[in-house]
Amino acid sequence: MKEFIVPSIDALPQAAENLLMSADSNKRVFLFDAPMGAGKTTLIKSICASLGVKENVSSPTFSIVNEYQGSEGPVYHFDFYRLKNEQEAYDLGYEEYFYSGHYCMVEWPKKIPTLLPDDAAFIEIEITGLQSRIVRLMK
């Protein structure tokens, strides 16, 4: 486990760089576990910027998945909060994304527990203050 202290929102770009550098180079699926309002989307915005995404990154709460163009190819951003069951992820064609070799950022991964790749990077965000967080790279 690697832990990163994020004292304020201004420190997110450095935390994003640290996460990308600390994850195994073959990891492309990043799973974000945190309570509502902890900053999952905000952290993903910083990670996407580190991956060369120039367009606006926003939560795909209603569309389930957004695609952005990064410097190394597409970056997929999922928000599974609204899923009622894993079948909805199947219907979305999640496998094509997760096993594409491109970066996938996944909010609310616990909604699809049996569909998660074994080699995914698991990231936990703990709220420690109004703007401060602890970000943990679990595997």
GROMACS .gro file of C-alpha atoms in nm:
model
  139
    1MET     CA    1   0.000   0.000   0.000
    2LYS     CA    2   0.116   0.351  -0.081
    3GLU     CA    3  -0.035   0.651   0.089
    4PHE     CA    4  -0.043   1.009  -0.036
    5ILE     CA    5  -0.142   1.304   0.182
    6VAL     CA    6  -0.341   1.562  -0.011
    7PRO     CA    7  -0.360   1.873   0.209
    8SER     CA    8  -0.567   2.076  -0.038
    9ILE     CA    9  -0.716   2.070  -0.384
   10ASP     CA   10  -0.401   2.245  -0.509
   11ALA     CA   11  -0.204   1.928  -0.431
   12LEU     CA   12  -0.419   1.705  -0.654
   13PRO     CA   13  -0.199   1.730  -0.966
   14GLN     CA   14   0.099   1.599  -0.769
   15ALA     CA   15  -0.113   1.324  -0.611
   16ALA     CA   16  -0.232   1.222  -0.960
   17GLU     CA   17   0.127   1.203  -1.086
   18ASN     CA   18   0.228   1.002  -0.780
   19LEU     CA   19  -0.056   0.755  -0.832
   20LEU     CA   20   0.031   0.701  -1.197
   21MET     CA   21   0.401   0.657  -1.119
   22SER     CA   22   0.335   0.428  -0.822
   23ALA     CA   23   0.092   0.193  -0.996
   24ASP     CA   24   0.247  -0.094  -1.186
   25SER     CA   25   0.312   0.017  -1.543
   26ASN     CA   26   0.076  -0.251  -1.676
   27LYS     CA   27  -0.218  -0.129  -1.468
   28ARG     CA   28  -0.477   0.047  -1.679
   29VAL     CA   29  -0.796   0.001  -1.474
   30PHE     CA   30  -0.815   0.223  -1.166
   31LEU     CA   31  -1.094   0.158  -0.914
   32PHE     CA   32  -1.191   0.446  -0.684
   33ASP     CA   33  -1.357   0.370  -0.352
   34ALA     CA   34  -1.471   0.663  -0.141
   35PRO     CA   35  -1.788   0.806   0.008
   36MET     CA   36  -2.005   1.049  -0.185
   37GLY     CA   37  -1.837   1.391  -0.199
   38ALA     CA   38  -1.486   1.263  -0.120
   39GLY     CA   39  -1.345   1.386  -0.450
   40LYS     CA   40  -1.334   1.083  -0.678
   41THR     CA   41  -1.421   1.283  -0.989
   42THR     CA   42  -1.191   1.568  -0.890
   43LEU     CA   43  -0.898   1.328  -0.849
   44ILE     CA   44  -0.984   1.160  -1.179
   45LYS     CA   45  -0.979   1.504  -1.348
   46SER     CA   46  -0.621   1.548  -1.227
   47ILE     CA   47  -0.522   1.198  -1.339
   48CYS     CA   48  -0.674   1.263  -1.682
   49ALA     CA   49  -0.478   1.589  -1.708
   50SER     CA   50  -0.161   1.392  -1.629
   51LEU     CA   51  -0.255   1.154  -1.912
   52GLY     CA   52  -0.279   1.445  -2.157
   53VAL     CA   53  -0.657   1.491  -2.164
   54LYS     CA   54  -0.732   1.848  -2.272
   55GLU     CA   55  -1.112   1.834  -2.277
   56ASN     CA   56  -1.346   1.892  -1.983
   57VAL     CA   57  -1.363   1.589  -1.753
   58SER     CA   58  -1.696   1.548  -1.578
   59SER     CA   59  -1.876   1.276  -1.390
   60PRO     CA   60  -2.056   1.032  -1.619
   61THR     CA   61  -2.331   0.977  -1.361
   62PHE     CA   62  -2.610   0.966  -1.620
   63SER     CA   63  -2.420   0.841  -1.926
   64ILE     CA   64  -2.233   0.578  -1.715
   65VAL     CA   65  -1.916   0.620  -1.926
   66ASN     CA   66  -1.734   0.917  -2.080
   67GLU     CA   67  -1.449   0.889  -2.326
   68TYR     CA   68  -1.167   1.142  -2.338
   69GLN     CA   69  -0.867   1.161  -2.569
   70GLY     CA   70  -0.534   1.143  -2.387
   71SER     CA   71  -0.181   1.160  -2.523
   72GLU     CA   72  -0.158   0.778  -2.525
   73GLY     CA   73  -0.509   0.714  -2.661
   74PRO     CA   74  -0.857   0.707  -2.513
   75VAL     CA   75  -0.924   0.733  -2.140
   76TYR     CA   76  -1.255   0.590  -2.020
   77HIS     CA   77  -1.430   0.726  -1.710
   78PHE     CA   78  -1.708   0.519  -1.553
   79ASP     CA   79  -1.955   0.603  -1.279
   80PHE     CA   80  -2.147   0.291  -1.176
   81TYR     CA   81  -2.340   0.460  -0.894
   82ARG     CA   82  -2.676   0.432  -1.074
   83LEU     CA   83  -2.640   0.068  -1.181
   84LYS     CA   84  -2.906  -0.159  -1.039
   85ASN     CA   85  -2.716  -0.482  -1.117
   86GLU     CA   86  -2.411  -0.619  -1.295
   87GLN     CA   87  -2.616  -0.706  -1.604
   88GLU     CA   88  -2.629  -0.334  -1.684
   89ALA     CA   89  -2.249  -0.331  -1.703
   90TYR     CA   90  -2.263  -0.631  -1.939
   91ASP     CA   91  -2.517  -0.444  -2.152
   92LEU     CA   92  -2.281  -0.146  -2.164
   93GLY     CA   93  -2.004  -0.371  -2.296
   94TYR     CA   94  -1.772  -0.308  -2.002
   95GLU     CA   95  -1.533  -0.586  -2.115
   96GLU     CA   96  -1.441  -0.398  -2.432
   97TYR     CA   97  -1.331  -0.104  -2.219
   98PHE     CA   98  -1.166  -0.286  -1.927
   99TYR     CA   99  -0.961  -0.516  -2.149
  100SER     CA  100  -0.881  -0.263  -2.422
  101GLY     CA  101  -0.539  -0.177  -2.281
  102HIS     CA  102  -0.648   0.185  -2.238
  103TYR     CA  103  -0.686   0.367  -1.908
  104CYS     CA  104  -1.021   0.316  -1.733
  105MET     CA  105  -1.115   0.522  -1.427
  106VAL     CA  106  -1.400   0.357  -1.236
  107GLU     CA  107  -1.613   0.525  -0.971
  108TRP     CA  108  -1.831   0.301  -0.750
  109PRO     CA  109  -1.661  -0.029  -0.847
  110LYS     CA  110  -1.835  -0.214  -0.563
  111LYS     CA  111  -2.151  -0.207  -0.777
  112ILE     CA  112  -1.988  -0.465  -1.007
  113PRO     CA  113  -1.774  -0.676  -0.772
  114THR     CA  114  -1.751  -0.993  -0.981
  115LEU     CA  115  -1.664  -0.807  -1.302
  116LEU     CA  116  -1.353  -0.625  -1.183
  117PRO     CA  117  -1.019  -0.722  -1.338
  118ASP     CA  118  -0.780  -0.892  -1.095
  119ASP     CA  119  -0.495  -0.666  -1.201
  120ALA     CA  120  -0.678  -0.337  -1.139
  121ALA     CA  121  -0.532  -0.064  -0.919
  122PHE     CA  122  -0.756  -0.007  -0.615
  123ILE     CA  123  -0.758   0.350  -0.483
  124GLU     CA  124  -0.920   0.450  -0.158
  125ILE     CA  125  -0.989   0.813  -0.065
  126GLU     CA  126  -1.031   0.909   0.300
  127ILE     CA  127  -1.173   1.249   0.396
  128THR     CA  128  -0.952   1.406   0.664
  129GLY     CA  129  -1.070   1.767   0.652
  130LEU     CA  130  -1.266   2.018   0.448
  131GLN     CA  131  -1.022   1.995   0.155
  132SER     CA  132  -0.767   1.743   0.283
  133ARG     CA  133  -0.763   1.377   0.189
  134ILE     CA  134  -0.553   1.067   0.223
  135VAL     CA  135  -0.529   0.875  -0.103
  136ARG     CA  136  -0.422   0.512  -0.077
  137LEU     CA  137  -0.306   0.295  -0.363
  138MET     CA  138  -0.398  -0.048  -0.231
  139LYS     CA  139  -0.268  -0.267  -0.512
   0.00000   0.00000   0.00000
